[in-house]
mmCIF file of C-alpha atoms and ligand atoms in Angstrom:
data_model
loop_
_atom_site.group_PDB
_atom_site.id
_atom_site.type_symbol
_atom_site.label_atom_id
_atom_site.label_comp_id
_atom_site.label_asym_id
_atom_site.label_seq_id
_atom_site.Cartn_x
_atom_site.Cartn_y
_atom_site.Cartn_z
ATOM 1 C CA UNK A 1 -30.706 21.116 5.239
ATOM 2 C CA UNK A 2 -28.700 19.227 2.623
ATOM 3 C CA UNK A 3 -27.974 15.521 2.960
ATOM 4 C CA UNK A 4 -24.659 14.672 4.608
ATOM 5 C CA UNK A 5 -21.936 13.241 2.373
ATOM 6 C CA UNK A 6 -20.358 9.937 3.392
ATOM 7 C CA UNK A 7 -17.325 9.260 1.209
ATOM 8 C CA UNK A 8 -15.118 6.179 1.341
ATOM 9 C CA UNK A 9 -11.427 6.625 0.509
ATOM 10 C CA UNK A 10 -10.003 3.232 -0.390
ATOM 11 C CA UNK A 11 -6.477 4.685 -0.665
ATOM 12 C CA UNK A 12 -4.049 2.137 -2.207
ATOM 13 C CA UNK A 13 -6.359 -0.785 -1.490
ATOM 14 C CA UNK A 14 -8.658 -2.787 -3.724
ATOM 15 C CA UNK A 15 -8.429 -5.380 -6.479
ATOM 16 C CA UNK A 16 -11.101 -6.612 -8.849
ATOM 17 C CA UNK A 17 -12.415 -9.043 -6.259
ATOM 18 C CA UNK A 18 -13.179 -6.146 -3.907
ATOM 19 C CA UNK A 19 -15.769 -4.685 -6.301
ATOM 20 C CA UNK A 20 -18.176 -7.018 -4.526
ATOM 21 C CA UNK A 21 -17.936 -4.797 -1.430
ATOM 22 C CA UNK A 22 -18.977 -1.711 -3.426
ATOM 23 C CA UNK A 23 -21.768 -3.697 -5.055
ATOM 24 C CA UNK A 24 -22.998 -4.828 -1.633
ATOM 25 C CA UNK A 25 -23.184 -1.189 -0.511
ATOM 26 C CA UNK A 26 -25.162 -0.269 -3.642
ATOM 27 C CA UNK A 27 -27.516 -3.243 -3.206
ATOM 28 C CA UNK A 28 -28.263 -2.321 0.396
ATOM 29 C CA UNK A 29 -28.968 1.309 -0.552
ATOM 30 C CA UNK A 30 -31.267 0.154 -3.348
ATOM 31 C CA UNK A 31 -33.252 -1.868 -0.820
ATOM 32 C CA UNK A 32 -33.247 0.799 1.895
ATOM 33 C CA UNK A 33 -32.241 4.256 0.640
ATOM 34 C CA UNK A 34 -29.994 6.307 2.914
ATOM 35 C CA UNK A 35 -30.523 9.895 3.979
ATOM 36 C CA UNK A 36 -26.871 10.546 3.137
ATOM 37 C CA UNK A 37 -25.188 11.037 -0.211
ATOM 38 C CA UNK A 38 -22.700 8.205 -0.626
ATOM 39 C CA UNK A 39 -19.467 8.019 -2.609
ATOM 40 C CA UNK A 40 -16.603 5.556 -2.962
ATOM 41 C CA UNK A 41 -13.162 6.674 -4.139
ATOM 42 C CA UNK A 42 -11.317 3.541 -5.292
ATOM 43 C CA UNK A 43 -7.797 3.431 -6.728
ATOM 44 C CA UNK A 44 -7.703 4.623 -10.343
ATOM 45 C CA UNK A 45 -7.255 1.067 -11.640
ATOM 46 C CA UNK A 46 -10.754 0.197 -10.405
ATOM 47 C CA UNK A 47 -12.587 3.340 -11.538
ATOM 48 C CA UNK A 48 -13.915 2.075 -14.858
ATOM 49 C CA UNK A 49 -14.911 -1.334 -13.507
ATOM 50 C CA UNK A 50 -16.526 0.202 -10.455
ATOM 51 C CA UNK A 51 -18.423 2.656 -12.672
ATOM 52 C CA UNK A 52 -19.921 -0.358 -14.409
ATOM 53 C CA UNK A 53 -20.618 -2.145 -11.145
ATOM 54 C CA UNK A 54 -22.343 0.925 -9.664
ATOM 55 C CA UNK A 55 -24.176 2.114 -12.784
ATOM 56 C CA UNK A 56 -27.628 3.393 -11.867
ATOM 57 C CA UNK A 57 -26.970 2.999 -8.134
ATOM 58 C CA UNK A 58 -27.044 5.566 -5.332
ATOM 59 C CA UNK A 59 -23.267 5.319 -4.879
ATOM 60 C CA UNK A 60 -21.257 8.003 -6.673
ATOM 61 C CA UNK A 61 -17.732 7.338 -7.836
ATOM 62 C CA UNK A 62 -14.748 9.483 -6.896
ATOM 63 C CA UNK A 63 -11.044 9.767 -7.622
ATOM 64 C CA UNK A 64 -8.369 10.145 -4.942
ATOM 65 C CA UNK A 65 -6.294 12.831 -6.664
ATOM 66 C CA UNK A 66 -6.006 14.592 -10.016
ATOM 67 C CA UNK A 67 -3.424 16.583 -11.930
ATOM 68 C CA UNK A 68 -4.080 20.285 -12.449
ATOM 69 C CA UNK A 69 -3.634 20.077 -16.241
ATOM 70 C CA UNK A 70 -6.239 18.457 -18.509
ATOM 71 C CA UNK A 71 -3.624 16.438 -20.460
ATOM 72 C CA UNK A 72 0.034 16.397 -21.374
ATOM 73 C CA UNK A 73 3.462 14.974 -20.599
ATOM 74 C CA UNK A 74 2.889 14.031 -16.968
ATOM 75 C CA UNK A 75 3.840 10.357 -16.741
ATOM 76 C CA UNK A 76 1.804 8.456 -14.184
ATOM 77 C CA UNK A 77 -0.627 11.290 -13.483
ATOM 78 C CA UNK A 78 -4.363 11.374 -14.140
ATOM 79 C CA UNK A 79 -6.363 14.473 -15.044
ATOM 80 C CA UNK A 80 -9.735 15.487 -13.698
ATOM 81 C CA UNK A 81 -11.138 15.128 -17.225
ATOM 82 C CA UNK A 82 -9.907 11.507 -17.293
ATOM 83 C CA UNK A 83 -11.579 10.797 -13.965
ATOM 84 C CA UNK A 84 -14.839 12.268 -15.254
ATOM 85 C CA UNK A 85 -14.476 10.238 -18.450
ATOM 86 C CA UNK A 86 -14.067 7.080 -16.342
ATOM 87 C CA UNK A 87 -17.334 7.819 -14.542
ATOM 88 C CA UNK A 88 -16.204 9.792 -11.484
ATOM 89 C CA UNK A 89 -18.344 12.596 -10.085
ATOM 90 C CA UNK A 90 -16.076 13.650 -7.213
ATOM 91 C CA UNK A 91 -12.368 13.769 -6.439
ATOM 92 C CA UNK A 92 -10.395 14.049 -3.218
ATOM 93 C CA UNK A 93 -7.655 16.687 -3.444
ATOM 94 C CA UNK A 94 -4.995 17.664 -0.925
ATOM 95 C CA UNK A 95 -5.232 14.565 1.239
ATOM 96 C CA UNK A 96 -2.519 14.717 3.912
ATOM 97 C CA UNK A 97 -0.957 11.573 2.451
ATOM 98 C CA UNK A 98 -0.528 13.465 -0.852
ATOM 99 C CA UNK A 99 0.658 16.647 0.886
ATOM 100 C CA UNK A 100 3.225 14.687 2.939
ATOM 101 C CA UNK A 101 4.240 11.971 0.479
ATOM 102 C CA UNK A 102 4.160 13.995 -2.746
ATOM 103 C CA UNK A 103 5.048 17.484 -1.536
ATOM 104 C CA UNK A 104 1.701 19.014 -2.432
ATOM 105 C CA UNK A 105 1.392 22.645 -1.349
ATOM 106 C CA UNK A 106 -1.794 24.631 -0.743
ATOM 107 C CA UNK A 107 -1.314 26.309 -4.136
ATOM 108 C CA UNK A 108 -1.054 22.927 -5.877
ATOM 109 C CA UNK A 109 -4.159 21.711 -4.055
ATOM 110 C CA UNK A 110 -6.070 24.832 -5.133
ATOM 111 C CA UNK A 111 -5.009 24.214 -8.751
ATOM 112 C CA UNK A 112 -6.248 20.616 -8.498
ATOM 113 C CA UNK A 113 -9.556 21.778 -7.010
ATOM 114 C CA UNK A 114 -9.928 24.229 -9.910
ATOM 115 C CA UNK A 115 -9.161 21.423 -12.356
ATOM 116 C CA UNK A 116 -11.849 19.290 -10.748
ATOM 117 C CA UNK A 117 -14.386 22.086 -11.141
ATOM 118 C CA UNK A 118 -13.302 22.617 -14.760
ATOM 119 C CA UNK A 119 -14.004 18.916 -15.428
ATOM 120 C CA UNK A 120 -17.396 19.030 -13.724
ATOM 121 C CA UNK A 121 -16.258 17.088 -10.647
ATOM 122 C CA UNK A 122 -16.979 17.978 -7.025
ATOM 123 C CA UNK A 123 -13.648 18.345 -5.223
ATOM 124 C CA UNK A 124 -13.338 17.242 -1.594
ATOM 125 C CA UNK A 125 -10.536 19.489 -0.379
ATOM 126 C CA UNK A 126 -8.677 18.080 2.643
ATOM 127 C CA UNK A 127 -6.987 19.944 5.474
ATOM 128 C CA UNK A 128 -5.622 18.802 8.827
ATOM 129 C CA UNK A 129 -2.956 19.477 11.420
ATOM 130 C CA UNK A 130 -0.155 17.262 12.740
ATOM 131 C CA UNK A 131 0.000 16.068 16.351
ATOM 132 C CA UNK A 132 2.888 18.481 16.987
ATOM 133 C CA UNK A 133 0.883 21.423 15.632
ATOM 134 C CA UNK A 134 -2.073 20.508 17.837
ATOM 135 C CA UNK A 135 0.128 20.086 20.910
ATOM 136 C CA UNK A 136 1.620 23.512 20.191
ATOM 137 C CA UNK A 137 -1.872 25.052 20.166
ATOM 138 C CA UNK A 138 -1.669 25.843 16.442
ATOM 139 C CA UNK A 139 -4.319 23.461 15.073
ATOM 140 C CA UNK A 140 -6.988 26.019 14.207
ATOM 141 C CA UNK A 141 -4.521 28.505 12.776
ATOM 142 C CA UNK A 142 -2.935 25.781 10.599
ATOM 143 C CA UNK A 143 -6.170 24.401 9.154
ATOM 144 C CA UNK A 144 -7.649 27.846 8.492
ATOM 145 C CA UNK A 145 -4.472 28.836 6.661
ATOM 146 C CA UNK A 146 -4.769 25.642 4.597
ATOM 147 C CA UNK A 147 -8.362 26.550 3.699
ATOM 148 C CA UNK A 148 -7.357 30.065 2.628
ATOM 149 C CA UNK A 149 -4.637 28.638 0.371
ATOM 150 C CA UNK A 150 -6.389 25.511 -0.926
ATOM 151 C CA UNK A 151 -9.866 26.728 -1.877
ATOM 152 C CA UNK A 152 -9.757 28.397 -5.305
ATOM 153 C CA UNK A 153 -11.351 31.816 -5.761
ATOM 154 C CA UNK A 154 -14.816 31.965 -7.266
ATOM 155 C CA UNK A 155 -16.151 28.547 -6.270
ATOM 156 C CA UNK A 156 -19.882 28.209 -6.963
ATOM 157 C CA UNK A 157 -22.398 27.242 -4.309
ATOM 158 C CA UNK A 158 -22.839 23.488 -3.957
ATOM 159 C CA UNK A 159 -19.746 22.739 -6.031
ATOM 160 C CA UNK A 160 -17.284 21.483 -3.423
ATOM 161 C CA UNK A 161 -16.774 19.963 0.010
ATOM 162 C CA UNK A 162 -14.108 20.435 2.656
ATOM 163 C CA UNK A 163 -12.752 17.569 4.768
ATOM 164 C CA UNK A 164 -11.133 18.102 8.167
ATOM 165 C CA UNK A 165 -8.747 15.221 8.747
ATOM 166 C CA UNK A 166 -6.405 15.672 11.716
ATOM 167 C CA UNK A 167 -3.320 13.776 10.539
ATOM 168 C CA UNK A 168 -2.771 12.227 13.954
ATOM 169 C CA UNK A 169 -6.242 10.644 13.906
ATOM 170 C CA UNK A 170 -5.882 8.978 10.480
ATOM 171 C CA UNK A 171 -5.529 5.225 10.826
ATOM 172 C CA UNK A 172 -4.916 5.758 14.533
ATOM 173 C CA UNK A 173 -8.038 4.182 15.977
ATOM 174 C CA UNK A 174 -8.661 7.303 18.052
ATOM 175 C CA UNK A 175 -10.346 10.592 17.201
ATOM 176 C CA UNK A 176 -10.310 14.117 18.629
ATOM 177 C CA UNK A 177 -12.837 14.793 21.371
ATOM 178 C CA UNK A 178 -16.268 16.055 20.342
ATOM 179 C CA UNK A 179 -15.322 19.513 21.639
ATOM 180 C CA UNK A 180 -12.173 19.511 19.508
ATOM 181 C CA UNK A 181 -14.127 18.513 16.388
ATOM 182 C CA UNK A 182 -16.773 21.184 17.024
ATOM 183 C CA UNK A 183 -14.110 23.856 17.562
ATOM 184 C CA UNK A 184 -12.263 22.863 14.391
ATOM 185 C CA UNK A 185 -15.397 22.772 12.242
ATOM 186 C CA UNK A 186 -16.582 26.149 13.582
ATOM 187 C CA UNK A 187 -13.212 27.712 12.746
ATOM 188 C CA UNK A 188 -13.248 26.076 9.303
ATOM 189 C CA UNK A 189 -16.730 27.422 8.585
ATOM 190 C CA UNK A 190 -15.537 30.945 9.363
ATOM 191 C CA UNK A 191 -12.475 30.476 7.169
ATOM 192 C CA UNK A 192 -14.631 29.098 4.344
ATOM 193 C CA UNK A 193 -17.055 32.021 4.460
ATOM 194 C CA UNK A 194 -14.145 34.428 4.493
ATOM 195 C CA UNK A 195 -12.561 32.972 1.357
ATOM 196 C CA UNK A 196 -15.608 31.685 -0.548
ATOM 197 C CA UNK A 197 -18.534 33.844 0.598
ATOM 198 C CA UNK A 198 -21.942 32.226 0.242
ATOM 199 C CA UNK A 199 -20.430 29.087 -1.308
ATOM 200 C CA UNK A 200 -18.362 28.758 1.865
ATOM 201 C CA UNK A 201 -21.469 29.087 4.000
ATOM 202 C CA UNK A 202 -23.122 25.986 2.498
ATOM 203 C CA UNK A 203 -20.210 23.686 1.579
ATOM 204 C CA UNK A 204 -20.336 20.522 3.670
ATOM 205 C CA UNK A 205 -17.424 20.085 6.088
ATOM 206 C CA UNK A 206 -16.685 16.369 6.451
ATOM 207 C CA UNK A 207 -14.806 14.913 9.389
ATOM 208 C CA UNK A 208 -12.194 12.221 8.640
ATOM 209 C CA UNK A 209 -9.835 10.190 10.809
ATOM 210 C CA UNK A 210 -10.724 6.836 12.379
ATOM 211 C CA UNK A 211 -14.464 7.113 11.690
ATOM 212 C CA UNK A 212 -15.871 3.679 12.581
ATOM 213 C CA UNK A 213 -19.327 2.131 13.002
ATOM 214 C CA UNK A 214 -19.116 2.659 16.777
ATOM 215 C CA UNK A 215 -18.260 6.394 16.723
ATOM 216 C CA UNK A 216 -19.962 7.585 13.525
ATOM 217 C CA UNK A 217 -23.337 8.536 15.037
ATOM 218 C CA UNK A 218 -21.733 10.628 17.748
ATOM 219 C CA UNK A 219 -19.414 12.447 15.320
ATOM 220 C CA UNK A 220 -22.057 13.005 12.611
ATOM 221 C CA UNK A 221 -24.464 14.741 15.001
ATOM 222 C CA UNK A 222 -21.916 17.419 15.975
ATOM 223 C CA UNK A 223 -22.451 21.027 14.857
ATOM 224 C CA UNK A 224 -21.091 21.783 11.362
ATOM 225 C CA UNK A 225 -20.189 18.140 10.671
ATOM 226 C CA UNK A 226 -21.672 17.638 7.207
ATOM 227 C CA UNK A 227 -20.503 14.095 6.632
ATOM 228 C CA UNK A 228 -17.482 11.846 6.898
ATOM 229 C CA UNK A 229 -14.438 10.865 4.863
ATOM 230 C CA UNK A 230 -13.821 7.242 5.785
ATOM 231 C CA UNK A 231 -10.626 5.287 5.166
ATOM 232 C CA UNK A 232 -10.182 1.802 6.586
ATOM 233 C CA UNK A 233 -13.826 1.310 7.539
ATOM 234 C CA UNK A 234 -14.955 1.959 3.948
ATOM 235 C CA UNK A 235 -13.240 -1.166 2.624
ATOM 236 C CA UNK A 236 -15.854 -3.571 3.990
ATOM 237 C CA UNK A 237 -19.495 -3.118 3.027
ATOM 238 C CA UNK A 238 -20.816 -3.997 6.486
ATOM 239 C CA UNK A 239 -18.712 -1.349 8.241
ATOM 240 C CA UNK A 240 -19.261 1.328 5.583
ATOM 241 C CA UNK A 241 -23.008 0.685 5.587
ATOM 242 C CA UNK A 242 -23.124 0.974 9.370
ATOM 243 C CA UNK A 243 -21.502 4.427 9.070
ATOM 244 C CA UNK A 244 -23.879 5.440 6.239
ATOM 245 C CA UNK A 245 -26.872 4.343 8.343
ATOM 246 C CA UNK A 246 -25.543 6.347 11.311
HETATM 247 P P1 13P B 301 -9.073 6.176 8.407
HETATM 248 O O1 13P B 301 -10.577 6.220 8.407
HETATM 249 O O2 13P B 301 -8.526 4.834 8.026
HETATM 250 O O3 13P B 301 -8.505 6.729 9.682
HETATM 251 O O4 13P B 301 -8.580 7.150 7.220
HETATM 252 C C1 13P B 301 -9.099 8.436 7.174
HETATM 253 C C2 13P B 301 -8.695 9.049 5.890
HETATM 254 O O5 13P B 301 -7.549 9.387 5.675
HETATM 255 C C3 13P B 301 -9.734 9.200 4.857
HETATM 256 O O6 13P B 301 -9.316 10.017 3.809
#
């Protein structure tokens, strides 16, 4: 059984002074190693400084998005190669905030995931349904369709992770029920195997959406939950460490 992956998504939060939080996580893990793999995905402006701060530690660095092309006339964008060059080992692609706020389609997400692989990064591909889709009974159909469209063909075993983030649970302070999480992750596993074969059988499926110190243990023990993608609670070392220890 592979170690679960606990990844912190800082979103558009974090200034130089907040590097101390990442350092505190690394220091704690150096003292008492965790069973989980741990990553922090800071804003791009902090990547290089955080790479220095975390050098030699058990905390891997990740980006929050990447462009599909390796370089070129794409003002404001950052390529997977640039993330790798800055010290990143992972990258989140297809987060619902990118899909909704930047019009990213499944095909664009798949191209970004391919770019990540090309650059030697581990993509964390995100899927998740809206409240309206869940209320209409379409949640499983929606997320499985997103998997089919967002996971590139030919992914190698151990090269990527999937994150199930119901949009209505992000930043909401409430999560789906355990039964709902188990049902979603079971459906996602089937969809992954269908589109990625043996690589889909072993890819960790993270849960994301209001993961906190007080609910992490319960969520992480559920069937097919291979880790967590943590937003708000990853910004403070004490909270993030409590989730890692769970
Ligand atoms: P919260 O943990 O703040 O709900 O955010 C989840 C998320 O979007 C992580 O990518």
